[in-house]
Amino acid sequence: NAGVMQNPRHLVRRRGQEARLRCSPMKGHSHVYWYRQLPEEGLKFMVYLQKENIIDESGMPKERFSAEFPKEGPSILRIQQVVRGDSAAYFCASSPSSAYEQYFGPGTRLTVT
Amino acid sequence: GQQVMQIPQYQHVQEGEDFTTYCNSSTTLSNIQWYKQRPGGHPVFLIQLVKSGEVKKQKRLTFQFGEAKKNSSLHITATQTTDVGTYFCAGVADYKLSFGAGTTVTVRA
């Protein structure tokens, strides 16, 4: 059973460009979570999604950030007009249900130049 | 909202010594989970505690859930270099998982 997959693993964007991060959950998991981690810091919750629904986006900045988890295909975290402060590791996790243990992907390391 | 605090933030340990990291929640939890993240890696689930006062062991790691279900601890005995990394607790209340800031462990050989 393949684990959570994220791509790309590393992404370099110039200021003002768009970043698109993809996450394919584990087979059978319909709950997806996105976290941001700055160097030497903890995991900051961004958004929780189920198929076609955003359940909780309380951790996501209201501007420039959006997330989706369509009926078919991976979950996407989209950052428009990136700024240097967006440079971080973005982790996706999936679980079979809420409050279960979460399985993390390898992360996407975003660098904004 | 729910807050989960972890102490200490950093733990420098001599190889072979024991240490404990603590996790405290501002609200009563339905369960608590522990994760480990190696340097440069991603968080990996270690264990889940559900019952009040529950104690679980994984080799040299002992996890405990407080009687009031608002705190937890992770105790590691005879620390090894393989224990290096950041240990996160995550408290579950309602459906939501809230991560502590983590305890980053370094080991002196």
Coordinates of C-alpha atoms in Angstrom, one line a residue:
Chain A
N1 CA 0.0 0.0 0.0
A2 CA 1.7 3.2 -1.2
G3 CA 2.1 5.9 1.4
V4 CA 1.1 9.5 1.1
M5 CA 2.6 11.0 -2.0
Q6 CA 3.5 14.6 -2.5
N7 CA 5.0 16.4 -5.5
P8 CA 7.0 18.1 -6.3
R9 CA 9.5 17.4 -3.4
H10 CA 11.3 20.7 -4.1
L11 CA 9.8 23.8 -5.7
V12 CA 11.5 27.0 -6.5
R13 CA 9.4 30.0 -7.4
R14 CA 10.2 33.7 -7.9
R15 CA 8.3 36.3 -6.0
G16 CA 4.9 36.9 -7.6
Q17 CA 4.6 33.4 -9.2
E18 CA 2.1 30.7 -8.3
A19 CA 3.0 27.5 -6.5
R20 CA 0.9 24.4 -6.8
L21 CA 1.5 21.6 -4.4
R22 CA -0.1 18.2 -4.9
C23 CA -0.9 15.4 -2.4
S24 CA -2.2 12.0 -3.1
P25 CA -3.5 10.4 0.1
M26 CA -3.1 6.8 1.1
K27 CA -5.5 4.4 -0.6
G28 CA -8.8 4.3 1.3
H29 CA -8.1 7.6 3.0
S30 CA -10.7 10.4 2.4
H31 CA -9.4 12.9 4.9
V32 CA -6.5 15.2 3.9
Y33 CA -4.7 17.8 6.1
W34 CA -2.1 20.4 5.1
Y35 CA 0.5 21.7 7.4
R36 CA 3.3 24.3 7.1
Q37 CA 6.6 24.0 8.9
L38 CA 9.2 26.7 9.0
P39 CA 12.8 25.7 9.8
E40 CA 13.3 24.7 13.4
E41 CA 9.6 25.2 14.1
G42 CA 6.6 23.0 14.7
L43 CA 3.7 22.0 12.4
K44 CA 1.2 24.7 11.8
F45 CA -2.2 23.4 10.7
M46 CA -3.5 25.0 7.6
V47 CA -6.6 23.2 6.2
Y48 CA -8.6 20.0 6.6
L49 CA -10.5 18.6 3.6
Q50 CA -12.6 15.7 2.7
K51 CA -13.5 14.8 -0.8
E52 CA -14.9 17.9 -2.5
N53 CA -15.4 19.7 0.9
I54 CA -13.3 22.0 3.0
I55 CA -14.0 21.1 6.6
D56 CA -11.7 23.5 8.4
E57 CA -9.5 26.2 6.8
S58 CA -9.0 28.2 10.0
G59 CA -5.2 27.9 9.7
M60 CA -4.9 29.1 6.2
P61 CA -4.2 32.8 5.3
K62 CA -7.3 34.3 3.8
E63 CA -5.5 35.8 0.8
R64 CA -3.4 34.0 -1.8
F65 CA -3.9 30.5 -0.4
S66 CA -6.5 28.0 -1.5
A67 CA -6.9 24.3 -1.2
E68 CA -9.1 21.7 -2.9
F69 CA -9.6 18.0 -2.8
P70 CA -11.7 17.1 -5.9
K71 CA -13.7 13.9 -6.4
E72 CA -11.0 12.6 -8.7
G73 CA -7.3 13.3 -8.4
P74 CA -5.0 14.7 -5.7
S75 CA -5.5 17.4 -3.2
I76 CA -4.0 20.7 -4.3
L77 CA -2.6 23.5 -2.2
R78 CA -2.3 26.6 -4.3
I79 CA -0.3 29.7 -3.3
Q80 CA -0.7 32.7 -5.6
Q81 CA 1.7 35.6 -5.9
V82 CA 4.3 33.9 -3.6
V83 CA 6.4 36.0 -1.3
R84 CA 9.7 35.1 0.5
G85 CA 7.8 34.5 3.7
D86 CA 6.0 31.5 2.0
S87 CA 9.3 29.6 1.9
A88 CA 8.7 26.6 4.1
A89 CA 8.1 22.8 4.1
Y90 CA 4.5 22.0 3.3
F91 CA 3.3 18.6 4.6
C92 CA 0.2 16.8 3.6
A93 CA -1.3 14.0 5.8
S94 CA -4.1 11.7 5.3
S95 CA -6.3 9.5 7.6
P96 CA -9.2 7.1 7.1
S97 CA -11.4 9.2 9.4
S98 CA -11.1 12.3 11.6
A99 CA -9.3 11.9 14.9
Y100 CA -7.4 8.8 13.6
E101 CA -3.6 8.8 13.3
Q102 CA -2.4 10.8 10.4
Y103 CA 0.1 9.5 7.8
F104 CA 2.4 12.2 6.5
G105 CA 3.8 12.6 3.0
P106 CA 7.5 13.5 2.5
G107 CA 6.6 17.2 2.1
T108 CA 7.3 19.8 -0.5
R109 CA 10.0 22.2 0.2
L110 CA 9.1 25.6 -1.3
T111 CA 11.8 28.2 -1.8
V112 CA 10.8 31.7 -3.0
T113 CA 13.6 33.7 -4.5
Chain B
G1 CA -9.5 27.3 20.9
Q2 CA -7.7 24.2 21.9
Q3 CA -4.0 24.7 22.7
V4 CA -1.3 22.0 23.2
M5 CA 1.9 23.0 24.9
Q6 CA 5.1 20.9 24.9
I7 CA 8.1 21.2 27.2
P8 CA 11.0 21.4 26.9
Q9 CA 11.5 22.8 23.4
Y10 CA 15.0 21.4 23.3
Q11 CA 16.5 18.5 25.1
H12 CA 20.2 17.8 24.9
V13 CA 20.9 14.3 26.3
Q14 CA 24.1 12.3 27.0
E15 CA 23.9 9.0 25.3
G16 CA 22.7 6.4 27.7
E17 CA 20.8 8.8 29.9
D18 CA 17.0 9.0 30.3
F19 CA 14.7 12.0 29.6
T20 CA 11.1 12.9 29.6
T21 CA 9.1 15.3 27.4
Y22 CA 5.7 16.7 28.5
C23 CA 2.6 17.7 26.7
N24 CA -0.3 19.8 28.2
S25 CA -3.6 20.7 26.7
S26 CA -5.9 23.5 27.6
T27 CA -8.9 21.3 27.1
T28 CA -9.9 17.7 27.8
L29 CA -8.8 15.4 25.0
S30 CA -10.5 12.4 23.5
N31 CA -7.1 10.9 22.7
I32 CA -3.5 11.9 22.3
Q33 CA -1.0 10.9 19.6
W34 CA 2.7 11.1 19.4
Y35 CA 4.8 11.5 16.3
K36 CA 8.6 11.6 15.6
Q37 CA 10.2 13.6 12.9
R38 CA 13.9 12.9 12.1
P39 CA 16.0 15.8 10.8
G40 CA 15.1 16.5 7.2
G41 CA 12.2 14.0 7.3
H42 CA 8.5 14.0 7.8
P43 CA 6.5 13.2 11.0
V44 CA 5.8 9.6 11.6
F45 CA 3.1 8.3 13.8
L46 CA 4.3 6.5 17.0
I47 CA 1.4 5.8 19.2
Q48 CA -2.1 6.8 20.3
L49 CA -3.4 6.8 23.9
V50 CA -7.1 6.8 24.5
K51 CA -7.9 5.9 28.1
S52 CA -7.5 8.0 31.2
G53 CA -4.2 7.0 32.9
E54 CA -3.2 4.7 30.0
V55 CA 0.5 3.7 29.8
K56 CA 2.0 2.1 26.7
K57 CA 5.6 1.0 26.0
Q58 CA 7.5 0.7 22.8
K59 CA 10.9 -0.8 23.7
R60 CA 12.7 2.1 25.4
L61 CA 9.8 4.6 25.0
T62 CA 7.1 4.9 27.6
F63 CA 4.0 6.9 26.8
Q64 CA 1.5 8.0 29.5
F65 CA -1.9 9.7 29.3
G66 CA -2.9 11.7 32.4
E67 CA -5.9 10.8 34.5
A68 CA -7.7 14.0 33.5
K69 CA -6.9 13.4 29.9
K70 CA -5.3 16.8 29.6
N71 CA -1.6 15.9 29.7
S72 CA 0.8 13.3 28.5
S73 CA 4.4 12.4 28.7
L74 CA 7.0 10.5 26.7
H75 CA 9.9 9.0 28.6
I76 CA 12.9 7.5 26.8
T77 CA 15.4 5.4 28.7
A78 CA 19.0 4.8 27.8
T79 CA 19.0 7.3 25.0
Q80 CA 20.7 6.3 21.7
T81 CA 21.8 8.3 18.7
T82 CA 18.8 6.9 16.8
D83 CA 16.5 8.8 19.2
V84 CA 17.6 12.1 17.6
G85 CA 14.7 14.1 16.1
T86 CA 11.7 16.1 17.1
Y87 CA 8.9 14.5 19.1
F88 CA 5.4 16.0 18.7
C89 CA 2.4 15.3 20.7
A90 CA -1.0 15.9 19.1
G91 CA -4.2 16.3 21.1
V92 CA -7.6 15.3 19.6
A93 CA -10.7 17.1 20.7
D94 CA -13.8 16.8 18.6
Y95 CA -12.5 15.9 15.2
K96 CA -9.5 18.2 15.4
L97 CA -5.9 17.3 15.9
S98 CA -3.7 20.0 17.5
F99 CA 0.0 19.6 17.4
G100 CA 2.4 20.8 20.1
A101 CA 5.5 22.7 19.0
G102 CA 7.6 19.6 19.6
T103 CA 10.7 18.7 21.7
T104 CA 13.9 18.6 19.6
V105 CA 16.3 16.0 21.0
T106 CA 20.0 16.0 20.3
V107 CA 22.3 13.3 21.7
R108 CA 25.9 13.6 22.8
A109 CA 27.9 10.5 22.2

